[in-house]
Coordinates of C-alpha atoms in Angstrom, one line a residue:
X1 CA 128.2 -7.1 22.6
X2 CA 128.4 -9.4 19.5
X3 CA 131.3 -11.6 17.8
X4 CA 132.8 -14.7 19.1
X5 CA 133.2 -14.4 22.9
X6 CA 137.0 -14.3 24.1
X7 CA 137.7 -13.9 28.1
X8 CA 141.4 -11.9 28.8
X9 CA 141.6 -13.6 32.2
X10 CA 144.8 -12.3 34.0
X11 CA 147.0 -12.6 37.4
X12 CA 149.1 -9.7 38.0
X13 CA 151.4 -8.4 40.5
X14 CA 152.6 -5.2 39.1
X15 CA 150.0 -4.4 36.7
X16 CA 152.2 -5.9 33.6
X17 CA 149.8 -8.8 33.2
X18 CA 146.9 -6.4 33.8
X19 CA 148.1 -4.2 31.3
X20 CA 148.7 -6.8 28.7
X21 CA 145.2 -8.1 29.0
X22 CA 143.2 -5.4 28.6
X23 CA 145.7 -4.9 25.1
X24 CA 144.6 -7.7 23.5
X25 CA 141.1 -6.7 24.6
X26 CA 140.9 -3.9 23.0
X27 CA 142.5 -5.0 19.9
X28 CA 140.5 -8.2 20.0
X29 CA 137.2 -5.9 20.5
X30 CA 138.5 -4.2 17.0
X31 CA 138.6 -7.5 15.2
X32 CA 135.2 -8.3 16.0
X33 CA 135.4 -10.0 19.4
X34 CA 133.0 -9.8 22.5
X35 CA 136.1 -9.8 24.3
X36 CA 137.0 -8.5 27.9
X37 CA 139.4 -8.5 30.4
X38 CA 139.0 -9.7 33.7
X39 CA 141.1 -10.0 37.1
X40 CA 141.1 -13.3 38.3
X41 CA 139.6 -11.8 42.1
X42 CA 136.8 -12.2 40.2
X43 CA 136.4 -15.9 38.8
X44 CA 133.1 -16.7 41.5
X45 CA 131.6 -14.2 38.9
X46 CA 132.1 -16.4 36.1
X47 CA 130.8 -19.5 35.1
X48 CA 132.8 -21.3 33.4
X49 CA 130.1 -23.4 31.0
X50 CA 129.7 -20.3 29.3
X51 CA 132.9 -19.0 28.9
X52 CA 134.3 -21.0 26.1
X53 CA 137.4 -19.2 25.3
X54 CA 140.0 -18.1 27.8
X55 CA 143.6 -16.3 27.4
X56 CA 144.7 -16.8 30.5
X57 CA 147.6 -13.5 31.1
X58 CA 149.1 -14.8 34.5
X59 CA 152.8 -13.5 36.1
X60 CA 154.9 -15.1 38.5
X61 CA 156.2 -13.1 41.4
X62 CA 159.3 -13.6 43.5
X63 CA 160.5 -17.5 43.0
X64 CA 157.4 -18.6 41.2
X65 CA 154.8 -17.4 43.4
X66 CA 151.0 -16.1 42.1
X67 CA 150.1 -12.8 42.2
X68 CA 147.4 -11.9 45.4
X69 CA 144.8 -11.4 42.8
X70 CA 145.0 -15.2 41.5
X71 CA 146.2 -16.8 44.1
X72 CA 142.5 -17.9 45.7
X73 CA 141.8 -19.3 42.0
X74 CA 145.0 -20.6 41.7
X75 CA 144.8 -23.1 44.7
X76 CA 141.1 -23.6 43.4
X77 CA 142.5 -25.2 40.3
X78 CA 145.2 -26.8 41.8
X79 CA 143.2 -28.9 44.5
X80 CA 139.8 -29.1 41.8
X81 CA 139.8 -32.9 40.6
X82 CA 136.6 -32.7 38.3
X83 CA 137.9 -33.9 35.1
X84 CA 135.2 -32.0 32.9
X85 CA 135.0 -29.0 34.6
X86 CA 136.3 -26.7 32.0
X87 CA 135.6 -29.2 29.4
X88 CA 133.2 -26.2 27.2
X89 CA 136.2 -24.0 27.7
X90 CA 139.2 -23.5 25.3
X91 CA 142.2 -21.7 26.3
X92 CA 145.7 -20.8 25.8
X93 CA 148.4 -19.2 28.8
X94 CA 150.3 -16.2 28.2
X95 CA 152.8 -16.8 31.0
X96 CA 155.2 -14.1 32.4
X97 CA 158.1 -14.0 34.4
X98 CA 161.8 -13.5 35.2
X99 CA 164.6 -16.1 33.9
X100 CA 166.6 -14.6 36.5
X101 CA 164.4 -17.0 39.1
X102 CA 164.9 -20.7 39.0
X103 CA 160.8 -21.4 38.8
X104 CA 160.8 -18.7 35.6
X105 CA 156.8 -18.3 34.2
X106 CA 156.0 -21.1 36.8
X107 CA 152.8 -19.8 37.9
X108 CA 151.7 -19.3 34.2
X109 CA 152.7 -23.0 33.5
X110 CA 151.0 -24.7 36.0
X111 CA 147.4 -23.0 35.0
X112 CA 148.3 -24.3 31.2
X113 CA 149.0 -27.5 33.5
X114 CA 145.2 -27.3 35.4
X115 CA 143.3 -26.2 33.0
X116 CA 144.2 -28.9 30.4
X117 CA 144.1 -31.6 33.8
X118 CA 140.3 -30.0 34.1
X119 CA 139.2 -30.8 30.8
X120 CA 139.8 -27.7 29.0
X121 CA 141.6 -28.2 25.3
X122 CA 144.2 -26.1 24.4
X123 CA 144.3 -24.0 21.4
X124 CA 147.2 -22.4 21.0
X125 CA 150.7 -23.5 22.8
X126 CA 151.7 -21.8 25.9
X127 CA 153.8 -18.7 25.2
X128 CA 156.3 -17.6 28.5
X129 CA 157.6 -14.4 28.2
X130 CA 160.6 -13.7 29.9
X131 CA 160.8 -9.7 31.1
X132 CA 164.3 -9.4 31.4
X133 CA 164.2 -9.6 27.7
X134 CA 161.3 -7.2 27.5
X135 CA 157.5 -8.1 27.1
X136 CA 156.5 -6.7 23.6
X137 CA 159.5 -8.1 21.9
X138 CA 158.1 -11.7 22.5
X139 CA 154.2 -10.8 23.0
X140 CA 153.7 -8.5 19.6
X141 CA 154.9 -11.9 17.6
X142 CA 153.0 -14.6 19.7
X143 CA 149.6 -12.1 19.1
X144 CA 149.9 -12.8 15.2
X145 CA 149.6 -16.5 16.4
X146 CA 147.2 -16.2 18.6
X147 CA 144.4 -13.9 15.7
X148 CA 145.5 -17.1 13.2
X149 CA 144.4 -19.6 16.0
X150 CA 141.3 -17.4 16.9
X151 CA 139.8 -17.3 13.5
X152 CA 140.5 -21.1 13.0
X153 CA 138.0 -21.7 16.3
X154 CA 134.4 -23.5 15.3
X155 CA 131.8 -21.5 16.5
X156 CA 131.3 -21.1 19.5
X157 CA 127.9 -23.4 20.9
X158 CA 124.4 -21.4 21.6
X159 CA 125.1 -20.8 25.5
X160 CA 128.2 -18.8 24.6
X161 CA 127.4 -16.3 22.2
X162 CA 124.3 -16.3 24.5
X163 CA 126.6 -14.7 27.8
X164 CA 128.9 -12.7 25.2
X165 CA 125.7 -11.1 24.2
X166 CA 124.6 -10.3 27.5
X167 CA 126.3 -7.6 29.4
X168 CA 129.0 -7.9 31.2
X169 CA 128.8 -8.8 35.0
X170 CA 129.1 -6.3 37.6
X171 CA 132.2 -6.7 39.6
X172 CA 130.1 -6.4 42.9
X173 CA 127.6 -9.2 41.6
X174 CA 127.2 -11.8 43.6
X175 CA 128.0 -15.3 42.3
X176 CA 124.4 -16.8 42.0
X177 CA 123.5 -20.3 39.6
X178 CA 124.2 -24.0 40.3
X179 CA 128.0 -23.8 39.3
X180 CA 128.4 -20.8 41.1
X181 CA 127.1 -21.9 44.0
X182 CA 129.4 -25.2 44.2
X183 CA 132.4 -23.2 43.2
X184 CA 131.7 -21.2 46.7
X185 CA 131.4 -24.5 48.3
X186 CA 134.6 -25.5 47.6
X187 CA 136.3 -21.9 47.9
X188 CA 139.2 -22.2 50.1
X189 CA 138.9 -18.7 51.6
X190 CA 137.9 -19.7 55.2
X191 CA 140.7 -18.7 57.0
X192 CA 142.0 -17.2 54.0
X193 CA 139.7 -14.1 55.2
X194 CA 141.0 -13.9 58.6
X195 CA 143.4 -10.9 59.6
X196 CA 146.7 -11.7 59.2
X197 CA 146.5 -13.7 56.5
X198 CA 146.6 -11.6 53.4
X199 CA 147.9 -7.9 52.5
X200 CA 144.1 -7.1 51.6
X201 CA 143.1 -7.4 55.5
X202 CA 146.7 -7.4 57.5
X203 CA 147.5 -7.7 60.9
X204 CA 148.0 -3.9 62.5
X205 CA 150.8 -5.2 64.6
X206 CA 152.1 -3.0 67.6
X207 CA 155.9 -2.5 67.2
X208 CA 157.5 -3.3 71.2
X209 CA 161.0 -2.6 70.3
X210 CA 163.2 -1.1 67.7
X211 CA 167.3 -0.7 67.5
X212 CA 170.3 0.1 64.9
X213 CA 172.4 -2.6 64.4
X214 CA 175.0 -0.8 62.6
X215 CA 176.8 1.9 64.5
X216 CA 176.3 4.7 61.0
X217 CA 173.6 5.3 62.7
X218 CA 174.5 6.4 65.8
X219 CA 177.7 8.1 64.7
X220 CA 176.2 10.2 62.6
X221 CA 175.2 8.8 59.4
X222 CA 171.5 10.3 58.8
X223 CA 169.1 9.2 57.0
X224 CA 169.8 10.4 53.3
X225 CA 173.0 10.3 54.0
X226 CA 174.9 9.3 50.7
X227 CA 176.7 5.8 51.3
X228 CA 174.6 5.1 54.4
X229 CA 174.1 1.7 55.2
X230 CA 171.7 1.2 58.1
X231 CA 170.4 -1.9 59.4
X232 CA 167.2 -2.0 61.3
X233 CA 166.2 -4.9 64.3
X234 CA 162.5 -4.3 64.4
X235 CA 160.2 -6.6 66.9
X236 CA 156.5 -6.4 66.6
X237 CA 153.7 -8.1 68.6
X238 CA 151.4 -10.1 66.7
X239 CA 149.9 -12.2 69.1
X240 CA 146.1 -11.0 68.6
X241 CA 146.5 -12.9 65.0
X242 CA 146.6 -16.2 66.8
X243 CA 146.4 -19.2 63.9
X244 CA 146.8 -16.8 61.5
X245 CA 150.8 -15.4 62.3
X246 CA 151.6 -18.8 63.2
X247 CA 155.3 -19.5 61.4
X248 CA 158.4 -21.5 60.8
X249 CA 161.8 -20.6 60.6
X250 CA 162.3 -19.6 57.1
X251 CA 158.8 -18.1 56.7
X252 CA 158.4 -14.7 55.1
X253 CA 156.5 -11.3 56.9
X254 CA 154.4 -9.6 54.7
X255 CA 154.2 -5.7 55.3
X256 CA 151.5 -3.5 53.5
X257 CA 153.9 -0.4 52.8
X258 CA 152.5 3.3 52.2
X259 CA 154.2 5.7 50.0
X260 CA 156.2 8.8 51.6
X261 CA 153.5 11.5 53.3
X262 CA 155.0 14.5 51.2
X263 CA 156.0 13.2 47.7
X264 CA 152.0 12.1 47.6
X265 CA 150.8 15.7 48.4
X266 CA 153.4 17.4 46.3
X267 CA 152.0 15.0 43.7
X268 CA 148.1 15.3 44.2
X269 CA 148.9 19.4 43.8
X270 CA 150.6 19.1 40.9
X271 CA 148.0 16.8 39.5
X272 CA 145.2 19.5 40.8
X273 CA 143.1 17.1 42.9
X274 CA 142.9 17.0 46.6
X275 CA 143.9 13.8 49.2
X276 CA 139.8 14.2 50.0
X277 CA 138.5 14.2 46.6
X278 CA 136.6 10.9 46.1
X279 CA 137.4 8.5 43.6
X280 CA 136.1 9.0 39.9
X281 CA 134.2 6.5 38.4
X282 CA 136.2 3.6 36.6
X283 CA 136.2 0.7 34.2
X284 CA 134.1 -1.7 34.1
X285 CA 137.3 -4.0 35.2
X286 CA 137.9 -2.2 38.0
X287 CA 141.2 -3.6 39.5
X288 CA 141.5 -5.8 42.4
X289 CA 144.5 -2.9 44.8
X290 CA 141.5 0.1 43.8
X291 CA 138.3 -2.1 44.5
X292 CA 136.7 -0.2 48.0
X293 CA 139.0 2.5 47.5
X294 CA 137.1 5.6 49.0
X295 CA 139.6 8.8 47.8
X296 CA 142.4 9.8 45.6
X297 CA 144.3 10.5 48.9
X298 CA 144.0 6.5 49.5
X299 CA 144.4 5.6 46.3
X300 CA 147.9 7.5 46.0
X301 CA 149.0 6.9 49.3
X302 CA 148.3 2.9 49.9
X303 CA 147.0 1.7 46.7
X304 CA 149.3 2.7 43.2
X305 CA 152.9 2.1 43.1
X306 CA 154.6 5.6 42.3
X307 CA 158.1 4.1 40.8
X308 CA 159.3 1.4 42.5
X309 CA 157.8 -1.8 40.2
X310 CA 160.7 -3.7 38.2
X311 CA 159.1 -2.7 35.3
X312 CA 158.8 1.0 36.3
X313 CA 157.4 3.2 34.4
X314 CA 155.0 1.1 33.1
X315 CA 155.0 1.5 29.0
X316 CA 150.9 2.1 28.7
X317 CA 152.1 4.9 31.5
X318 CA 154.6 6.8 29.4
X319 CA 152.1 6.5 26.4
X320 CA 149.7 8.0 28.1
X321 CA 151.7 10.8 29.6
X322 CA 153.1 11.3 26.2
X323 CA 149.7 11.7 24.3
X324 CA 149.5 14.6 26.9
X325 CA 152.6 16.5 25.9
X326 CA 152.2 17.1 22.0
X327 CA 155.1 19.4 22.0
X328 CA 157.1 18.7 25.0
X329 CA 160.9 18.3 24.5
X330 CA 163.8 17.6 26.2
X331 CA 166.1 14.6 26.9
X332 CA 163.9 12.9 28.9
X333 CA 160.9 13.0 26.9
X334 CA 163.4 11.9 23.6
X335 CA 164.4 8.5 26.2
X336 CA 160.7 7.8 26.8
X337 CA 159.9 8.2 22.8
X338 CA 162.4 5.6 22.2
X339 CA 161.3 3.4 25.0
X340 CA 157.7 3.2 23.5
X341 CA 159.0 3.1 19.9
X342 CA 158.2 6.7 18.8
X343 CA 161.7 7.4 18.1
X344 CA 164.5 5.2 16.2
X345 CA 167.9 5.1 18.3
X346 CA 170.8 2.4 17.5
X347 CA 170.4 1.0 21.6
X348 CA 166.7 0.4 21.1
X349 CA 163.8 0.3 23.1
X350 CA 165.0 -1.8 25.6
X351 CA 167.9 0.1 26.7
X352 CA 165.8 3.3 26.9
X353 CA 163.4 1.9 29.2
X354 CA 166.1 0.8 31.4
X355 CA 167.6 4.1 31.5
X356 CA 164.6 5.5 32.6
X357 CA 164.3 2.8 35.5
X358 CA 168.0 2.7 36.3
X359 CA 167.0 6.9 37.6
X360 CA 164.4 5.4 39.3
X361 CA 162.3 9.0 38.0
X362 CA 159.3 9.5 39.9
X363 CA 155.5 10.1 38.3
X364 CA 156.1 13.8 39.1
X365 CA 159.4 14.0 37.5
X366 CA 158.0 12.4 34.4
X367 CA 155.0 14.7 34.1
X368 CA 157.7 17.6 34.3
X369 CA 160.5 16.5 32.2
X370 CA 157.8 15.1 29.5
X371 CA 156.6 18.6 29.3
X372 CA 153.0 17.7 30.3
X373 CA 151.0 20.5 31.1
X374 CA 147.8 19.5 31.2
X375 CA 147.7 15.7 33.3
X376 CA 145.7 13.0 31.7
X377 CA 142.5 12.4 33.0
X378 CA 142.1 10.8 36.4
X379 CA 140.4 7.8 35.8
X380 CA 143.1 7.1 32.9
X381 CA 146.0 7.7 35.3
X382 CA 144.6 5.7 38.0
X383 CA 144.1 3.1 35.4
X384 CA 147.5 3.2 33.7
X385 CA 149.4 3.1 37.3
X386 CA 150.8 -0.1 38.9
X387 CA 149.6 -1.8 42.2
X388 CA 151.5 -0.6 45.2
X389 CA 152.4 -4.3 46.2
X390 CA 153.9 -5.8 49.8
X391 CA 157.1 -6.0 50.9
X392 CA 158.6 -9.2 52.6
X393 CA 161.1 -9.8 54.6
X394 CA 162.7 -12.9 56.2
X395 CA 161.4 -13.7 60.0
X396 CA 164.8 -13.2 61.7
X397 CA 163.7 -15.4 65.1
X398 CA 161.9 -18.8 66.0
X399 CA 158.8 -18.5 67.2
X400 CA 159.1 -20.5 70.8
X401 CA 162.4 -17.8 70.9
X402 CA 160.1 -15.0 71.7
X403 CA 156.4 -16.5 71.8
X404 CA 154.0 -13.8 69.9
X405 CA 156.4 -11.5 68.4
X406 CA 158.3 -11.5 64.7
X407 CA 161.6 -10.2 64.5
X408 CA 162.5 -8.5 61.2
X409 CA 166.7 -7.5 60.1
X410 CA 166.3 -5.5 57.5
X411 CA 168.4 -2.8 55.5
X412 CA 167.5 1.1 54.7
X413 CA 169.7 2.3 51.8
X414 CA 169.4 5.6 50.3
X415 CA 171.0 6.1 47.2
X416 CA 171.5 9.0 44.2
X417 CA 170.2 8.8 40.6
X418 CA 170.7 10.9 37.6
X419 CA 168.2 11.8 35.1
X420 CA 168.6 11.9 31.7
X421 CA 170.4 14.7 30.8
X422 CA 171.0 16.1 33.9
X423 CA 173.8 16.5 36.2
X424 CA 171.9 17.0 39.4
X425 CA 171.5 14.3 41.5
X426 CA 168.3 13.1 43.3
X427 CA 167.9 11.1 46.7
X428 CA 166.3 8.0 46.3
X429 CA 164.8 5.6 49.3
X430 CA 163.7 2.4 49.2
X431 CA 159.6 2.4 50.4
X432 CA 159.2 -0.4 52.6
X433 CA 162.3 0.0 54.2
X434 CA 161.9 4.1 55.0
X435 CA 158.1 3.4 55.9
X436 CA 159.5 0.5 58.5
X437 CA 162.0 3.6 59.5
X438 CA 159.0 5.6 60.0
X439 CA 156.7 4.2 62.0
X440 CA 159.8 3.3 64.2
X441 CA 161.1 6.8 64.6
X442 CA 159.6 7.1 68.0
X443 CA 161.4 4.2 69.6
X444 CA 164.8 4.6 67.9
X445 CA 164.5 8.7 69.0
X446 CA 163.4 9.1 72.4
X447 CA 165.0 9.7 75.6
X448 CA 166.3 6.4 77.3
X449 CA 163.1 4.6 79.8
X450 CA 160.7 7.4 77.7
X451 CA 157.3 5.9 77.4
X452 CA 155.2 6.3 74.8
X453 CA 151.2 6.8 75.2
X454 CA 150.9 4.0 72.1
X455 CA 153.2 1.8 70.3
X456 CA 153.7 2.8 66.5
X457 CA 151.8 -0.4 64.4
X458 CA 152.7 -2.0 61.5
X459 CA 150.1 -3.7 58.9
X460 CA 151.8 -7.1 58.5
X461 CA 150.6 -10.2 57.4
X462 CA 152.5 -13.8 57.3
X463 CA 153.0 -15.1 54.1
X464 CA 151.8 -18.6 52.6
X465 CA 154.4 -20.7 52.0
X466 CA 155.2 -21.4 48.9
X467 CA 157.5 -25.0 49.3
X468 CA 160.5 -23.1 48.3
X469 CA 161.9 -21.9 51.7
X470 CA 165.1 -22.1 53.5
X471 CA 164.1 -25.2 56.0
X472 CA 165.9 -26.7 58.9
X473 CA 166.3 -30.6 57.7
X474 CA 164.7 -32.9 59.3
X475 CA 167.2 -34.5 61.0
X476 CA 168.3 -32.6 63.3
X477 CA 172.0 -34.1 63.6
X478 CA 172.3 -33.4 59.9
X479 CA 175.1 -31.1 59.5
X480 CA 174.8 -27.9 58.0
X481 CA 176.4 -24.7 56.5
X482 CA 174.8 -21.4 56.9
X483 CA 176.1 -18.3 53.9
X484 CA 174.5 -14.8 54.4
X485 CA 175.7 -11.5 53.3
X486 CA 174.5 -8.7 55.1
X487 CA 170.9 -8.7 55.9
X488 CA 170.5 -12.4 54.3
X489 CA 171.8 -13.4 57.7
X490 CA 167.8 -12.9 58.9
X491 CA 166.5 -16.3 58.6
X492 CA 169.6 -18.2 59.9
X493 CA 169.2 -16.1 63.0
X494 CA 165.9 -18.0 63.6
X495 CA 167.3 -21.3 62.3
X496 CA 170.4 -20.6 65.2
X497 CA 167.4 -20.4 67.7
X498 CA 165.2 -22.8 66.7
X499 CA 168.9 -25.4 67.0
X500 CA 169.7 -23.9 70.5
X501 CA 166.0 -25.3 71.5
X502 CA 166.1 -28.4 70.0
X503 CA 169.9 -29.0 71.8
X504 CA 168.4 -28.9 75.2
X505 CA 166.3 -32.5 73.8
X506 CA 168.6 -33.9 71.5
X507 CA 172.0 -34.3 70.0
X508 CA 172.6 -31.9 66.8
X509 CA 174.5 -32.1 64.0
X510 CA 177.9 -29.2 63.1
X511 CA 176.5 -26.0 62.0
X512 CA 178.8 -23.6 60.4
X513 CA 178.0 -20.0 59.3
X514 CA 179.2 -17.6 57.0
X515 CA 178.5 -14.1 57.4
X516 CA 180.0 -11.6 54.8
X517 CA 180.2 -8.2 55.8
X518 CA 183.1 -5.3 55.1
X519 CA 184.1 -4.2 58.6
X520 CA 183.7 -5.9 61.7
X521 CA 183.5 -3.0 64.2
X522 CA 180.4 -1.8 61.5
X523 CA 178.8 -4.5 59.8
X524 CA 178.4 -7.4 62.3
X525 CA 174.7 -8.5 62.6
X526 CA 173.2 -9.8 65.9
X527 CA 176.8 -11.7 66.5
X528 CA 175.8 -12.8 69.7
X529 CA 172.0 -13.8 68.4

């Protein structure tokens, strides 16, 4: 590989980040970079003397937390204080995120933070993108910037066009050199590794006792029922993760979901591939959620996100599924054309992308109403589809409440959407919460004292704190006011037990909640908690 060396160095969630790296990439590689893109799982692979230019592409999930691909390096750079450690490097942040959250692009801004703090110099000014207002709008500009800046660069010193000549590093390498060594040294993996402590090696936790806390359930209302609202007390047992589960009220459970049994085989036959066919070779940048994936039955079932990301369906997605379908037509395939800019409509883009996520349409629905007859190769689907990412949910109990177990209150919605063009209406589930429903069905269907030979599990994991939790304060006599519709009422349930402990030992300050439901006899949650 020849040409100034650039590294696309991304943290992503959802595969937007991902996607966006690998872009510029490729169109970097066209202007005559050595550029690749990289996830930042990998970063003891690189060193860092020799990298001396980095994009860094890095999203922000939930309120301004780092994707689980960056977060290891991301608390790397946070905690490093060597002042020159990046001081060979140049780099600019493409930072994404939602304005919709108070700590918008936050993750994004504090690597542009670190890396100048660590000696790198900055290049080209930060640009945040905000995905409410879609990606390319702001990103297809900024890129213009970002070649002008490039080409401006000196020349890059000996030892760098040295490593872009050389080829690129395995993703199984093992980190070997001086720098690599005392960047393991000061890894803060440790426990980081242990089970329970991260949705790449969760906790199989054994659910002890599962209930409906809405009476829908029990008077009738069955799953899929249209305008069934059920709420689900689930209790699991996660006592063999000792250190690991350990939480405070206001902590977040992480649960590794799986998509449904039957819309994964009805789309491996329609792609023409078998759960027990093994995976097909890849990329060199082999992504962090298919790294030590064994089969396409794995990789669909726990791995790729079949239409539930925010951005769903992934733009690089539709283009690829479109580049299949030469002559398809239809009013679906004429909304995804305008979505990717194919075809000129007066909403735009943006409004055609949100139709097609507003219906919620599934992978196989798109190969079907794009008119694809022939799917894309495998290794280009598995590339183009999103990371099936973890669910959390609110710990709804204090831990000296019930020592060992995790109490979860969460909701199962089922809902209809319409496809473009059509009348018929499809049943739509939310994942976690049907695969929760799932693994439960045994102790919400059985006779009354029946036994089962094993408790259903869960693969949970506790979530790091990120410093933006609901907290009790301090002071315990500080008085407080509790507000939680519906299910949000999950985490005060464990503050209410946490108070009822500390009242037996000292004096405690007026707590008032506020619980917003629509019926009382229905919608009540844990009133006697």
């Amino acid at each position: 590989m020849s040409g100034a060396p650039l590294l696309c160095l991304y943290a992503s969630q959802t595969g937007n980040s991902r996607g966006m790296a690998k872009e510029i990439a490729s169109r970097a590689v066209e202007r005559g970079y050595a550029a690749r893109s990289l996830g930042m799982e990998q970063w003891k692979t690189l060193d860092f003397d020799n990298e001396p230019t980095i994009l860094v592409i890095a999203s922000s999930t939930g309120n301004g937390d780092c994707p689980d691909n960056g977060d290891k390096f991301h608390r790397y750079c946070k905690r490093k204080t060597t002042p020159a450690f990046l001081s060979a490097t140049r780099f600019t942040v493409l930072a994404l995120g939602d304005s919709n959250y108070e700590a918008f692009c936050a993750v994004g801004k504090e690597f542009d933070k670190h890396f100048e703090r660590l000696g790198g110099q900055r290049f080209l000014k930060r640009c945040d993108v905000d995905e409410v207002d879609g990606i390319e709008e702001t990103v297809e500009p900024w890129m213009e910037k970002l070649w002008t800046a490039l080409k401006a660069l000196p020349a890059p010193s000996g030892a760098g066009l040295a490593a872009a000549a050389a080829e690129p590093t395995p993703t199984t390498a093992a980190a070997t050199g001086a720098q690599l060594i005392e960047l393991a040294a000061a890894d803060l993996s440790g426990d980081d590794d242990a089970v329970g402590r991260s949705a790449a090696r969760p906790l199989l936790a054994p659910v002890v006792a599962a209930r409906w806390l809405t009476s829908s359930a029990s008077s009738g209302g069955a799953l899929g029922s249209e305008g069934t609202r059920r709420v689900l007390h689930v209790e699991v047992d996660v006592s063999r993760g000792g250190k690991a589960m350990g939480f405070t009220p206001g902590d977040a459970l992480g649960i590794v979901p799986e998509n449904e049994p039957a819309a994964v085989a009805a789309l491996l036959k329609r792609l023409g591939t078998s759960a027990s066919a093994p995976m097909p070779s890849l990329s060199d940048d082999v992504p962090a959620h298919l790294q030590g994936c064994a089969t396409v039955g794995e990789a669909f079932t726990s791995r790729l996100d079949l239409g539930t990301v925010s951005a769903w369906p992934p733009l690089p997605l539709l283009r690829l599924l479109l580049a299949g379908a030469p002559s398809g037509s239809g009013p679906l395939r004429e909304v995804a054309e305008i979505a990717v800019g194919q075809r000129t409509a007066a909403t735009g883009p943006r409004a055609a992308h949100a139709t097609l996520h507003s219906a919620r349409v599934s992978l196989e629905e798109l190969l079907d109403g794009l008119g694809v007859s022939a799917p894309p190769a495998l290794p280009k689907l598995l590339d183009a589809l999103p990371p099936l990412a973890p669910r959390y949910y609110s710990i709804a109990n204090a831990p000296a409440a019930d020592p060992g177990r995790i109490h979860l209150c969460l909701s199962i919605v089922d809902f209809y959407a319409t496809l473009p063009g059509s009348e018929k209406r499809h049943l739509r589930s939310g994942l976690a919460s049907s695969f929760i429903a799932r693994a439960c069905a045994p102790l919400l269907g059985g006779a009354a004292g029946q036994k089962l030979a094993a408790p259903p599990q869960l693969p949970v994991f506790r979530r790091e704190p990120s410093g933006n939790e609901l907290r009790l304060p301090a002071d315990p006599t500080t008085p407080i006011v509790l507000i939680g519709p519906g299910t949000g009422l999950a985490p005060f349930r464990g503050f209410l037990q946490q108070r009822k402990i500390e009242f037996a030992r000292s004096k405690l300050g007026e707590c008032h909640v506020f619980f917003g439901c629509r019926r009382e006899d229905v919608r009540t949650l844990h009133a006697r908690t």
